[in-house]
């Protein structure tokens, strides 16, 4: 998954985070084999900030993808960041089984299934 890590790292270079200075990059791997990137984009009206993971998912969906198999998240520094609750739910919509890989410069990567991160989740099938 080195390719996905490098993709997430390159996306983090594009982060627009002048308020938190917390630069996040995400790369999602679609079933097609294509990789889509996202970074966090903050706003002077703080609540309008979008996370890197959701940005990457929306890029994939806008390109016609509907099934995602993995998501890598990269933050600079010596500790990984796990995806926030809102992003977990958005990831789940397109990949209940996906692998989530969290990277930083120097910490051990953390690898989890989405089911571990969001157990007993609500999803498209829940609507019947
Ligand atoms: N952030 C992400 O991009 N992904 C997450 O899963 C958690 C938080 C961003 C949002 C904000 O720009 C900054 O990190 C600090 O919360």
PDB file of C-alpha atoms and ligand atoms in Angstrom:
ATOM      1  CA  UNK A   1       0.000   0.000   0.000  1.00  0.00           C
ATOM      2  CA  UNK A   2       3.038   2.238  -0.481  1.00  0.00           C
ATOM      3  CA  UNK A   3       1.429   3.780  -3.557  1.00  0.00           C
ATOM      4  CA  UNK A   4      -1.636   4.811  -1.566  1.00  0.00           C
ATOM      5  CA  UNK A   5       0.535   6.213   1.233  1.00  0.00           C
ATOM      6  CA  UNK A   6       2.521   8.336  -1.222  1.00  0.00           C
ATOM      7  CA  UNK A   7      -0.699   9.555  -2.820  1.00  0.00           C
ATOM      8  CA  UNK A   8      -2.103  10.607   0.570  1.00  0.00           C
ATOM      9  CA  UNK A   9       1.179  12.291   1.451  1.00  0.00           C
ATOM     10  CA  UNK A  10       1.167  14.267  -1.799  1.00  0.00           C
ATOM     11  CA  UNK A  11      -2.449  15.302  -1.150  1.00  0.00           C
ATOM     12  CA  UNK A  12      -1.473  16.607   2.296  1.00  0.00           C
ATOM     13  CA  UNK A  13       0.893  19.052   0.581  1.00  0.00           C
ATOM     14  CA  UNK A  14      -2.193  20.704  -0.945  1.00  0.00           C
ATOM     15  CA  UNK A  15      -4.082  21.095   2.341  1.00  0.00           C
ATOM     16  CA  UNK A  16      -5.597  24.516   2.943  1.00  0.00           C
ATOM     17  CA  UNK A  17      -5.386  24.713   6.725  1.00  0.00           C
ATOM     18  CA  UNK A  18      -4.374  28.244   7.746  1.00  0.00           C
ATOM     19  CA  UNK A  19      -6.432  28.076  10.970  1.00  0.00           C
ATOM     20  CA  UNK A  20      -5.537  24.702  12.455  1.00  0.00           C
ATOM     21  CA  UNK A  21      -2.244  24.265  10.594  1.00  0.00           C
ATOM     22  CA  UNK A  22      -3.137  20.567  10.670  1.00  0.00           C
ATOM     23  CA  UNK A  23      -2.462  19.360   7.144  1.00  0.00           C
ATOM     24  CA  UNK A  24      -4.270  16.180   6.144  1.00  0.00           C
ATOM     25  CA  UNK A  25      -4.173  14.248   2.890  1.00  0.00           C
ATOM     26  CA  UNK A  26      -6.347  11.323   1.888  1.00  0.00           C
ATOM     27  CA  UNK A  27      -6.252   8.894  -1.013  1.00  0.00           C
ATOM     28  CA  UNK A  28      -9.079   6.493  -1.757  1.00  0.00           C
ATOM     29  CA  UNK A  29      -8.646   3.430  -3.922  1.00  0.00           C
ATOM     30  CA  UNK A  30     -11.695   2.682  -6.060  1.00  0.00           C
ATOM     31  CA  UNK A  31     -12.703  -0.776  -7.244  1.00  0.00           C
ATOM     32  CA  UNK A  32     -11.579   0.321 -10.730  1.00  0.00           C
ATOM     33  CA  UNK A  33      -8.009   0.620  -9.451  1.00  0.00           C
ATOM     34  CA  UNK A  34      -8.023   4.386  -9.739  1.00  0.00           C
ATOM     35  CA  UNK A  35      -6.879   6.556  -6.851  1.00  0.00           C
ATOM     36  CA  UNK A  36      -8.599   9.795  -5.893  1.00  0.00           C
ATOM     37  CA  UNK A  37      -7.084  12.463  -3.674  1.00  0.00           C
ATOM     38  CA  UNK A  38      -8.414  14.926  -1.152  1.00  0.00           C
ATOM     39  CA  UNK A  39      -7.030  17.384   1.356  1.00  0.00           C
ATOM     40  CA  UNK A  40      -8.674  19.312   4.152  1.00  0.00           C
ATOM     41  CA  UNK A  41     -10.004  22.698   3.075  1.00  0.00           C
ATOM     42  CA  UNK A  42     -10.689  25.134   5.893  1.00  0.00           C
ATOM     43  CA  UNK A  43     -12.753  28.297   5.845  1.00  0.00           C
ATOM     44  CA  UNK A  44     -12.776  31.588   7.734  1.00  0.00           C
ATOM     45  CA  UNK A  45     -16.268  30.487   8.767  1.00  0.00           C
ATOM     46  CA  UNK A  46     -14.728  27.554  10.636  1.00  0.00           C
ATOM     47  CA  UNK A  47     -17.696  25.190  10.547  1.00  0.00           C
ATOM     48  CA  UNK A  48     -17.556  24.991   6.767  1.00  0.00           C
ATOM     49  CA  UNK A  49     -14.259  23.122   6.838  1.00  0.00           C
ATOM     50  CA  UNK A  50     -14.209  19.859   4.915  1.00  0.00           C
ATOM     51  CA  UNK A  51     -11.955  16.969   5.899  1.00  0.00           C
ATOM     52  CA  UNK A  52      -9.466  15.356   3.550  1.00  0.00           C
ATOM     53  CA  UNK A  53     -11.252  11.994   3.578  1.00  0.00           C
ATOM     54  CA  UNK A  54     -14.633  13.363   2.542  1.00  0.00           C
ATOM     55  CA  UNK A  55     -12.993  15.482  -0.121  1.00  0.00           C
ATOM     56  CA  UNK A  56     -11.330  12.362  -1.579  1.00  0.00           C
ATOM     57  CA  UNK A  57     -14.559  10.348  -1.482  1.00  0.00           C
ATOM     58  CA  UNK A  58     -16.438  13.118  -3.264  1.00  0.00           C
ATOM     59  CA  UNK A  59     -13.758  13.297  -5.966  1.00  0.00           C
ATOM     60  CA  UNK A  60     -14.171   9.569  -6.564  1.00  0.00           C
ATOM     61  CA  UNK A  61     -17.959   9.758  -6.675  1.00  0.00           C
ATOM     62  CA  UNK A  62     -17.869  12.750  -9.012  1.00  0.00           C
ATOM     63  CA  UNK A  63     -15.708  10.669 -11.358  1.00  0.00           C
ATOM     64  CA  UNK A  64     -18.387   7.968 -11.415  1.00  0.00           C
ATOM     65  CA  UNK A  65     -16.990   5.572  -8.780  1.00  0.00           C
ATOM     66  CA  UNK A  66     -19.363   3.934  -6.334  1.00  0.00           C
ATOM     67  CA  UNK A  67     -17.250   1.278  -4.614  1.00  0.00           C
ATOM     68  CA  UNK A  68     -14.154   2.114  -2.612  1.00  0.00           C
ATOM     69  CA  UNK A  69     -11.790  -0.536  -1.283  1.00  0.00           C
ATOM     70  CA  UNK A  70      -9.246   1.422   0.739  1.00  0.00           C
ATOM     71  CA  UNK A  71      -8.540   4.843   2.150  1.00  0.00           C
ATOM     72  CA  UNK A  72      -5.128   6.120   3.222  1.00  0.00           C
ATOM     73  CA  UNK A  73      -4.802   9.149   5.466  1.00  0.00           C
ATOM     74  CA  UNK A  74      -1.551  11.014   5.951  1.00  0.00           C
ATOM     75  CA  UNK A  75      -0.645  13.660   8.503  1.00  0.00           C
ATOM     76  CA  UNK A  76       2.754  15.207   9.040  1.00  0.00           C
ATOM     77  CA  UNK A  77       4.581  14.539  12.286  1.00  0.00           C
ATOM     78  CA  UNK A  78       5.058  11.607  14.568  1.00  0.00           C
ATOM     79  CA  UNK A  79       1.509  10.468  15.265  1.00  0.00           C
ATOM     80  CA  UNK A  80      -1.248   9.233  13.013  1.00  0.00           C
ATOM     81  CA  UNK A  81      -4.750  10.719  12.929  1.00  0.00           C
ATOM     82  CA  UNK A  82      -7.779   8.474  12.756  1.00  0.00           C
ATOM     83  CA  UNK A  83     -10.718   9.612  10.591  1.00  0.00           C
ATOM     84  CA  UNK A  84     -13.389  11.661  12.356  1.00  0.00           C
ATOM     85  CA  UNK A  85     -16.856  10.263  12.899  1.00  0.00           C
ATOM     86  CA  UNK A  86     -18.433  12.167  10.017  1.00  0.00           C
ATOM     87  CA  UNK A  87     -15.812  10.852   7.594  1.00  0.00           C
ATOM     88  CA  UNK A  88     -16.270   7.284   8.833  1.00  0.00           C
ATOM     89  CA  UNK A  89     -19.953   7.484   7.959  1.00  0.00           C
ATOM     90  CA  UNK A  90     -19.256   8.958   4.507  1.00  0.00           C
ATOM     91  CA  UNK A  91     -16.605   6.300   3.791  1.00  0.00           C
ATOM     92  CA  UNK A  92     -19.061   3.604   4.858  1.00  0.00           C
ATOM     93  CA  UNK A  93     -21.573   4.632   2.189  1.00  0.00           C
ATOM     94  CA  UNK A  94     -19.189   3.494  -0.561  1.00  0.00           C
ATOM     95  CA  UNK A  95     -17.223   0.739   1.169  1.00  0.00           C
ATOM     96  CA  UNK A  96     -18.545  -1.035   4.232  1.00  0.00           C
ATOM     97  CA  UNK A  97     -15.608  -3.451   3.943  1.00  0.00           C
ATOM     98  CA  UNK A  98     -12.858  -0.997   3.083  1.00  0.00           C
ATOM     99  CA  UNK A  99      -9.436  -0.913   4.687  1.00  0.00           C
ATOM    100  CA  UNK A 100      -8.411   2.330   6.371  1.00  0.00           C
ATOM    101  CA  UNK A 101      -4.682   3.018   6.596  1.00  0.00           C
ATOM    102  CA  UNK A 102      -3.403   5.862   8.743  1.00  0.00           C
ATOM    103  CA  UNK A 103       0.099   7.198   8.191  1.00  0.00           C
ATOM    104  CA  UNK A 104       2.375   9.898   9.522  1.00  0.00           C
ATOM    105  CA  UNK A 105       6.025  10.660   8.941  1.00  0.00           C
ATOM    106  CA  UNK A 106       7.373   8.416  11.637  1.00  0.00           C
ATOM    107  CA  UNK A 107       4.677   6.613  13.651  1.00  0.00           C
ATOM    108  CA  UNK A 108       3.795   2.991  12.981  1.00  0.00           C
ATOM    109  CA  UNK A 109       0.961   2.937  10.441  1.00  0.00           C
ATOM    110  CA  UNK A 110      -2.441   1.958  11.803  1.00  0.00           C
ATOM    111  CA  UNK A 111      -4.573  -0.370   9.686  1.00  0.00           C
ATOM    112  CA  UNK A 112      -8.239  -0.953  10.465  1.00  0.00           C
ATOM    113  CA  UNK A 113     -11.282  -2.207   8.633  1.00  0.00           C
ATOM    114  CA  UNK A 114     -14.127   0.252   8.398  1.00  0.00           C
ATOM    115  CA  UNK A 115     -16.229  -2.247  10.346  1.00  0.00           C
ATOM    116  CA  UNK A 116     -13.837  -1.860  13.258  1.00  0.00           C
ATOM    117  CA  UNK A 117     -13.991   1.923  13.070  1.00  0.00           C
ATOM    118  CA  UNK A 118     -17.770   2.074  12.668  1.00  0.00           C
ATOM    119  CA  UNK A 119     -19.401  -1.069  14.075  1.00  0.00           C
ATOM    120  CA  UNK A 120     -23.126  -1.783  13.679  1.00  0.00           C
ATOM    121  CA  UNK A 121     -23.324   1.040  11.188  1.00  0.00           C
ATOM    122  CA  UNK A 122     -26.194   2.586   9.312  1.00  0.00           C
ATOM    123  CA  UNK A 123     -25.928   2.363   5.534  1.00  0.00           C
ATOM    124  CA  UNK A 124     -27.804   2.179   2.248  1.00  0.00           C
ATOM    125  CA  UNK A 125     -29.193  -1.304   3.040  1.00  0.00           C
ATOM    126  CA  UNK A 126     -30.677  -0.001   6.278  1.00  0.00           C
ATOM    127  CA  UNK A 127     -33.237   1.903   4.218  1.00  0.00           C
ATOM    128  CA  UNK A 128     -34.710  -1.418   3.041  1.00  0.00           C
TER     129      UNK A 128
HETATM  130  N1  LIG B   1      -9.387  16.813   9.603  1.00  0.00           N
HETATM  131  C1  LIG B   1      -9.374  16.007   8.507  1.00  0.00           C
HETATM  132  O1  LIG B   1      -9.054  16.444   7.402  1.00  0.00           O
HETATM  133  N2  LIG B   1      -9.735  14.710   8.682  1.00  0.00           N
HETATM  134  C2  LIG B   1     -10.136  14.143   9.858  1.00  0.00           C
HETATM  135  O2  LIG B   1     -10.542  12.995   9.893  1.00  0.00           O
HETATM  136  C3  LIG B   1     -10.043  14.924  11.090  1.00  0.00           C
HETATM  137  C4  LIG B   1      -9.764  16.375  10.931  1.00  0.00           C
HETATM  138  C5  LIG B   1      -9.021  18.232   9.430  1.00  0.00           C
HETATM  139  C6  LIG B   1     -10.160  19.190   9.610  1.00  0.00           C
HETATM  140  C7  LIG B   1      -9.438  20.439  10.029  1.00  0.00           C
HETATM  141  O3  LIG B   1      -9.041  21.161   8.866  1.00  0.00           O
HETATM  142  C8  LIG B   1      -8.198  19.949  10.737  1.00  0.00           C
HETATM  143  O4  LIG B   1      -8.044  18.584  10.375  1.00  0.00           O
HETATM  144  C9  LIG B   1      -8.255  20.056  12.244  1.00  0.00           C
HETATM  145  O5  LIG B   1      -9.385  19.459  12.742  1.00  0.00           O
END
